[in-house]
mmCIF file with all atom_site columns, C-alpha atoms in Angstrom:
data_model
loop_
_atom_site.group_PDB
_atom_site.id
_atom_site.type_symbol
_atom_site.label_atom_id
_atom_site.label_alt_id
_atom_site.label_comp_id
_atom_site.label_asym_id
_atom_site.label_entity_id
_atom_site.label_seq_id
_atom_site.pdbx_PDB_ins_code
_atom_site.Cartn_x
_atom_site.Cartn_y
_atom_site.Cartn_z
_atom_site.occupancy
_atom_site.B_iso_or_equiv
_atom_site.pdbx_formal_charge
_atom_site.auth_seq_id
_atom_site.auth_comp_id
_atom_site.auth_asym_id
_atom_site.auth_atom_id
_atom_site.pdbx_PDB_model_num
ATOM 1   C CA . MET A 1 1   ? 62.054  119.246 87.852  1.00 87.00 ? 3   MET A CA 1
ATOM 2   C CA . PRO A 1 2   ? 65.053  118.959 90.378  1.00 87.00 ? 4   PRO A CA 1
ATOM 3   C CA . ILE A 1 3   ? 68.590  120.388 89.547  1.00 77.00 ? 5   ILE A CA 1
ATOM 4   C CA . THR A 1 4   ? 71.425  117.536 88.307  1.00 79.00 ? 6   THR A CA 1
ATOM 5   C CA . PRO A 1 5   ? 74.780  118.903 89.241  1.00 77.00 ? 7   PRO A CA 1
ATOM 6   C CA . THR A 1 6   ? 77.285  117.466 87.224  1.00 77.00 ? 8   THR A CA 1
ATOM 7   C CA . GLY A 1 7   ? 80.396  118.214 89.984  1.00 80.00 ? 9   GLY A CA 1
ATOM 8   C CA . PHE A 1 8   ? 81.511  121.049 91.974  1.00 85.00 ? 10  PHE A CA 1
ATOM 9   C CA . ALA A 1 9   ? 82.870  124.517 90.096  1.00 89.00 ? 11  ALA A CA 1
ATOM 10  C CA . HIS A 1 10  ? 84.840  125.217 93.606  1.00 92.00 ? 12  HIS A CA 1
ATOM 11  C CA . VAL A 1 11  ? 84.786  125.124 96.991  1.00 93.00 ? 13  VAL A CA 1
ATOM 12  C CA . ARG A 1 12  ? 86.272  128.617 98.922  1.00 93.00 ? 14  ARG A CA 1
ATOM 13  C CA . LEU A 1 13  ? 87.361  127.980 103.052 1.00 93.00 ? 15  LEU A CA 1
ATOM 14  C CA . THR A 1 14  ? 87.914  131.101 105.094 1.00 91.00 ? 16  THR A CA 1
ATOM 15  C CA . VAL A 1 15  ? 90.916  131.353 106.516 1.00 93.00 ? 17  VAL A CA 1
ATOM 16  C CA . THR A 1 16  ? 92.676  133.740 109.194 1.00 92.00 ? 18  THR A CA 1
ATOM 17  C CA . ASP A 1 17  ? 96.109  134.310 107.891 1.00 94.00 ? 19  ASP A CA 1
ATOM 18  C CA . ILE A 1 18  ? 96.698  133.709 104.227 1.00 95.00 ? 20  ILE A CA 1
ATOM 19  C CA . ALA A 1 19  ? 100.248 134.049 104.133 1.00 96.00 ? 21  ALA A CA 1
ATOM 20  C CA . ARG A 1 20  ? 100.073 131.052 106.929 1.00 96.00 ? 22  ARG A CA 1
ATOM 21  C CA . SER A 1 21  ? 97.326  129.250 105.054 1.00 96.00 ? 23  SER A CA 1
ATOM 22  C CA . LYS A 1 22  ? 98.864  129.298 101.564 1.00 97.00 ? 24  LYS A CA 1
ATOM 23  C CA . GLN A 1 23  ? 102.250 127.695 102.673 1.00 97.00 ? 25  GLN A CA 1
ATOM 24  C CA . PHE A 1 24  ? 100.056 124.805 104.824 1.00 98.00 ? 26  PHE A CA 1
ATOM 25  C CA . TYR A 1 25  ? 98.364  124.392 100.940 1.00 97.00 ? 27  TYR A CA 1
ATOM 26  C CA . ASP A 1 26  ? 101.228 124.778 99.302  1.00 97.00 ? 28  ASP A CA 1
ATOM 27  C CA . GLN A 1 27  ? 102.740 122.217 100.789 1.00 98.00 ? 29  GLN A CA 1
ATOM 28  C CA . VAL A 1 28  ? 100.366 119.913 101.543 1.00 98.00 ? 30  VAL A CA 1
ATOM 29  C CA . PHE A 1 29  ? 98.775  119.865 98.209  1.00 97.00 ? 31  PHE A CA 1
ATOM 30  C CA . GLY A 1 30  ? 101.018 121.735 95.749  1.00 96.00 ? 32  GLY A CA 1
ATOM 31  C CA . LEU A 1 31  ? 98.194  122.407 93.279  1.00 96.00 ? 33  LEU A CA 1
ATOM 32  C CA . ASP A 1 32  ? 98.970  125.158 90.969  1.00 96.00 ? 34  ASP A CA 1
ATOM 33  C CA . VAL A 1 33  ? 97.462  129.014 91.950  1.00 96.00 ? 35  VAL A CA 1
ATOM 34  C CA . ALA A 1 34  ? 94.888  129.607 89.277  1.00 96.00 ? 36  ALA A CA 1
ATOM 35  C CA . VAL A 1 35  ? 94.500  133.180 90.976  1.00 95.00 ? 37  VAL A CA 1
ATOM 36  C CA . ASP A 1 36  ? 96.463  135.189 93.244  1.00 96.00 ? 38  ASP A CA 1
ATOM 37  C CA . GLY A 1 37  ? 94.806  137.828 94.484  1.00 95.00 ? 39  GLY A CA 1
ATOM 38  C CA . ARG A 1 38  ? 97.178  139.192 97.809  1.00 94.00 ? 40  ARG A CA 1
ATOM 39  C CA . ASP A 1 39  ? 97.391  142.330 95.743  1.00 93.00 ? 41  ASP A CA 1
ATOM 40  C CA . GLY A 1 40  ? 93.611  142.857 96.088  1.00 90.00 ? 42  GLY A CA 1
ATOM 41  C CA . ASP A 1 41  ? 93.780  141.947 91.910  1.00 93.00 ? 43  ASP A CA 1
ATOM 42  C CA . PRO A 1 42  ? 91.061  140.799 91.327  1.00 93.00 ? 44  PRO A CA 1
ATOM 43  C CA . ALA A 1 43  ? 88.380  142.085 93.234  1.00 90.00 ? 45  ALA A CA 1
ATOM 44  C CA . TRP A 1 44  ? 86.497  139.270 93.539  1.00 89.00 ? 46  TRP A CA 1
ATOM 45  C CA . ALA A 1 45  ? 89.446  136.831 95.239  1.00 90.00 ? 47  ALA A CA 1
ATOM 46  C CA . PHE A 1 46  ? 89.258  139.250 98.482  1.00 89.00 ? 48  PHE A CA 1
ATOM 47  C CA . GLY A 1 47  ? 93.006  139.266 98.787  1.00 93.00 ? 49  GLY A CA 1
ATOM 48  C CA . GLY A 1 48  ? 93.160  135.357 98.545  1.00 95.00 ? 50  GLY A CA 1
ATOM 49  C CA . VAL A 1 49  ? 94.248  132.295 96.297  1.00 97.00 ? 51  VAL A CA 1
ATOM 50  C CA . VAL A 1 50  ? 92.588  130.311 94.093  1.00 96.00 ? 52  VAL A CA 1
ATOM 51  C CA . TYR A 1 51  ? 93.906  127.081 93.372  1.00 96.00 ? 53  TYR A CA 1
ATOM 52  C CA . GLN A 1 52  ? 93.350  124.716 89.933  1.00 96.00 ? 54  GLN A CA 1
ATOM 53  C CA . ILE A 1 53  ? 92.549  121.221 91.051  1.00 94.00 ? 55  ILE A CA 1
ATOM 54  C CA . ASP A 1 54  ? 91.476  120.051 87.379  1.00 92.00 ? 56  ASP A CA 1
ATOM 55  C CA . GLU A 1 55  ? 90.177  121.722 84.272  1.00 91.00 ? 57  GLU A CA 1
ATOM 56  C CA . LYS A 1 56  ? 87.178  122.572 85.748  1.00 91.00 ? 58  LYS A CA 1
ATOM 57  C CA . THR A 1 57  ? 87.209  122.692 90.028  1.00 93.00 ? 59  THR A CA 1
ATOM 58  C CA . LEU A 1 58  ? 89.025  125.330 91.916  1.00 94.00 ? 60  LEU A CA 1
ATOM 59  C CA . TRP A 1 59  ? 90.151  125.606 95.958  1.00 94.00 ? 61  TRP A CA 1
ATOM 60  C CA . GLY A 1 60  ? 90.222  129.131 97.132  1.00 95.00 ? 62  GLY A CA 1
ATOM 61  C CA . LEU A 1 61  ? 91.079  130.715 100.223 1.00 95.00 ? 63  LEU A CA 1
ATOM 62  C CA . ARG A 1 62  ? 89.421  133.968 101.428 1.00 92.00 ? 64  ARG A CA 1
ATOM 63  C CA . PRO A 1 63  ? 91.272  135.862 104.288 1.00 92.00 ? 65  PRO A CA 1
ATOM 64  C CA . VAL A 1 64  ? 88.356  137.437 106.408 1.00 86.00 ? 66  VAL A CA 1
ATOM 65  C CA . GLY A 1 65  ? 87.730  134.993 108.943 1.00 81.00 ? 67  GLY A CA 1
ATOM 66  C CA . ASP A 1 66  ? 88.643  136.112 112.781 1.00 85.00 ? 68  ASP A CA 1
ATOM 67  C CA . ASP A 1 67  ? 87.387  133.253 114.921 1.00 85.00 ? 69  ASP A CA 1
ATOM 68  C CA . GLY A 1 68  ? 88.137  129.639 114.789 1.00 81.00 ? 70  GLY A CA 1
ATOM 69  C CA . PHE A 1 69  ? 86.639  126.564 112.778 1.00 80.00 ? 71  PHE A CA 1
ATOM 70  C CA . ASP A 1 70  ? 83.991  124.822 114.504 1.00 82.00 ? 72  ASP A CA 1
ATOM 71  C CA . PRO A 1 71  ? 81.815  121.443 112.338 1.00 80.00 ? 73  PRO A CA 1
ATOM 72  C CA . ASP A 1 72  ? 79.438  121.756 114.691 1.00 83.00 ? 74  ASP A CA 1
ATOM 73  C CA . ARG A 1 73  ? 78.907  125.184 113.990 1.00 80.00 ? 75  ARG A CA 1
ATOM 74  C CA . THR A 1 74  ? 76.292  125.800 111.095 1.00 72.00 ? 76  THR A CA 1
ATOM 75  C CA . GLY A 1 75  ? 78.199  125.598 107.627 1.00 81.00 ? 77  GLY A CA 1
ATOM 76  C CA . LEU A 1 76  ? 81.308  123.620 106.256 1.00 85.00 ? 78  LEU A CA 1
ATOM 77  C CA . ASP A 1 77  ? 81.479  120.381 108.559 1.00 87.00 ? 79  ASP A CA 1
ATOM 78  C CA . HIS A 1 78  ? 84.635  118.860 106.272 1.00 92.00 ? 80  HIS A CA 1
ATOM 79  C CA . LEU A 1 79  ? 86.067  118.682 102.726 1.00 93.00 ? 81  LEU A CA 1
ATOM 80  C CA . SER A 1 80  ? 87.007  115.640 101.480 1.00 94.00 ? 82  SER A CA 1
ATOM 81  C CA . VAL A 1 81  ? 88.868  115.175 97.830  1.00 93.00 ? 83  VAL A CA 1
ATOM 82  C CA . TRP A 1 82  ? 89.638  112.246 95.921  1.00 93.00 ? 84  TRP A CA 1
ATOM 83  C CA . VAL A 1 83  ? 92.943  110.827 95.158  1.00 95.00 ? 85  VAL A CA 1
ATOM 84  C CA . GLU A 1 84  ? 93.389  107.774 93.416  1.00 94.00 ? 86  GLU A CA 1
ATOM 85  C CA . SER A 1 85  ? 94.144  104.913 95.593  1.00 95.00 ? 87  SER A CA 1
ATOM 86  C CA . HIS A 1 86  ? 94.380  103.325 98.979  1.00 97.00 ? 88  HIS A CA 1
ATOM 87  C CA . ALA A 1 87  ? 98.434  103.666 98.137  1.00 96.00 ? 89  ALA A CA 1
ATOM 88  C CA . ALA A 1 88  ? 97.544  107.449 97.054  1.00 96.00 ? 90  ALA A CA 1
ATOM 89  C CA . LEU A 1 89  ? 96.737  107.534 101.453 1.00 95.00 ? 91  LEU A CA 1
ATOM 90  C CA . GLU A 1 90  ? 99.605  105.899 102.148 1.00 97.00 ? 92  GLU A CA 1
ATOM 91  C CA . ASP A 1 91  ? 101.789 108.249 100.412 1.00 96.00 ? 93  ASP A CA 1
ATOM 92  C CA . ALA A 1 92  ? 99.799  111.209 101.761 1.00 96.00 ? 94  ALA A CA 1
ATOM 93  C CA . ALA A 1 93  ? 100.256 110.406 105.049 1.00 97.00 ? 95  ALA A CA 1
ATOM 94  C CA . ARG A 1 94  ? 103.851 109.678 104.846 1.00 97.00 ? 96  ARG A CA 1
ATOM 95  C CA . HIS A 1 95  ? 104.124 113.583 103.102 1.00 97.00 ? 97  HIS A CA 1
ATOM 96  C CA . LEU A 1 96  ? 102.304 114.715 105.816 1.00 97.00 ? 98  LEU A CA 1
ATOM 97  C CA . ASP A 1 97  ? 104.645 113.165 108.446 1.00 98.00 ? 99  ASP A CA 1
ATOM 98  C CA . ALA A 1 98  ? 107.343 115.068 106.579 1.00 97.00 ? 100 ALA A CA 1
ATOM 99  C CA . LEU A 1 99  ? 106.169 118.148 106.946 1.00 97.00 ? 101 LEU A CA 1
ATOM 100 C CA . GLY A 1 100 ? 104.462 117.522 110.476 1.00 97.00 ? 102 GLY A CA 1
ATOM 101 C CA . VAL A 1 101 ? 101.011 117.717 109.660 1.00 97.00 ? 103 VAL A CA 1
ATOM 102 C CA . PRO A 1 102 ? 99.024  115.492 112.655 1.00 98.00 ? 104 PRO A CA 1
ATOM 103 C CA . HIS A 1 103 ? 96.454  113.113 111.051 1.00 98.00 ? 105 HIS A CA 1
ATOM 104 C CA . GLU A 1 104 ? 94.259  109.944 111.700 1.00 98.00 ? 106 GLU A CA 1
ATOM 105 C CA . GLU A 1 105 ? 94.986  107.101 110.743 1.00 98.00 ? 107 GLU A CA 1
ATOM 106 C CA . ILE A 1 106 ? 93.550  105.616 107.279 1.00 98.00 ? 108 ILE A CA 1
ATOM 107 C CA . LYS A 1 107 ? 90.140  104.348 107.977 1.00 97.00 ? 109 LYS A CA 1
ATOM 108 C CA . ASP A 1 108 ? 88.374  102.106 105.912 1.00 97.00 ? 110 ASP A CA 1
ATOM 109 C CA . ILE A 1 109 ? 84.609  103.047 106.246 1.00 96.00 ? 111 ILE A CA 1
ATOM 110 C CA . GLY A 1 110 ? 82.821  100.520 104.188 1.00 95.00 ? 112 GLY A CA 1
ATOM 111 C CA . ILE A 1 111 ? 82.192  102.637 101.414 1.00 95.00 ? 113 ILE A CA 1
ATOM 112 C CA . MET A 1 112 ? 85.787  104.024 101.126 1.00 96.00 ? 114 MET A CA 1
ATOM 113 C CA . TYR A 1 113 ? 89.094  104.797 102.690 1.00 96.00 ? 115 TYR A CA 1
ATOM 114 C CA . ILE A 1 114 ? 89.744  107.945 104.613 1.00 96.00 ? 116 ILE A CA 1
ATOM 115 C CA . LEU A 1 115 ? 92.618  110.246 105.953 1.00 96.00 ? 117 LEU A CA 1
ATOM 116 C CA . GLU A 1 116 ? 91.437  112.905 107.982 1.00 96.00 ? 118 GLU A CA 1
ATOM 117 C CA . PHE A 1 117 ? 93.638  116.177 109.183 1.00 96.00 ? 119 PHE A CA 1
ATOM 118 C CA . LYS A 1 118 ? 93.522  119.516 109.226 1.00 96.00 ? 120 LYS A CA 1
ATOM 119 C CA . ASP A 1 119 ? 94.720  122.909 108.495 1.00 96.00 ? 121 ASP A CA 1
ATOM 120 C CA . PRO A 1 120 ? 95.953  125.718 110.258 1.00 95.00 ? 122 PRO A CA 1
ATOM 121 C CA . ASP A 1 121 ? 92.698  127.411 110.990 1.00 92.00 ? 123 ASP A CA 1
ATOM 122 C CA . GLY A 1 122 ? 91.233  123.780 111.989 1.00 92.00 ? 124 GLY A CA 1
ATOM 123 C CA . VAL A 1 123 ? 89.345  122.954 109.272 1.00 93.00 ? 125 VAL A CA 1
ATOM 124 C CA . ALA A 1 124 ? 88.582  119.212 108.623 1.00 93.00 ? 126 ALA A CA 1
ATOM 125 C CA . LEU A 1 125 ? 90.025  117.988 105.398 1.00 94.00 ? 127 LEU A CA 1
ATOM 126 C CA . GLU A 1 126 ? 89.794  114.689 104.359 1.00 96.00 ? 128 GLU A CA 1
ATOM 127 C CA . LEU A 1 127 ? 91.281  112.345 101.535 1.00 95.00 ? 129 LEU A CA 1
ATOM 128 C CA . SER A 1 128 ? 89.634  110.012 100.274 1.00 95.00 ? 130 SER A CA 1
ATOM 129 C CA . ALA A 1 129 ? 89.685  106.943 97.785  1.00 95.00 ? 131 ALA A CA 1
ATOM 130 C CA . PRO A 1 130 ? 87.559  104.679 96.314  1.00 94.00 ? 132 PRO A CA 1
ATOM 131 C CA . LYS A 1 131 ? 87.734  101.023 97.256  1.00 94.00 ? 133 LYS A CA 1
#
């Protein structure tokens, strides 16, 4: 019998510079920090930060990377998160502009709208809104 997932519990991205990445993610997303392991505690945080998206979903940063992101290498291609609406994508584009974060134009890809940009390590991020 196949496994039936009910959603994502967490995603953790490997980053090269935790201070730089935390500043970026704090400014762009403004999520609550669930765990700040930069002092080494708890050990499972690997010196990183874990953000709380909602009551069931976490987003972590693990500072052990020593190379650049490559979407063509086996592993992560990009990370996409939902926002409520096309208007939320427009607000997000203005927010990214105010922060000086380069981004693509909002695209209609048929099944949803998307807004693409990258984090300081070049990890491809995407905001998605339902049609």
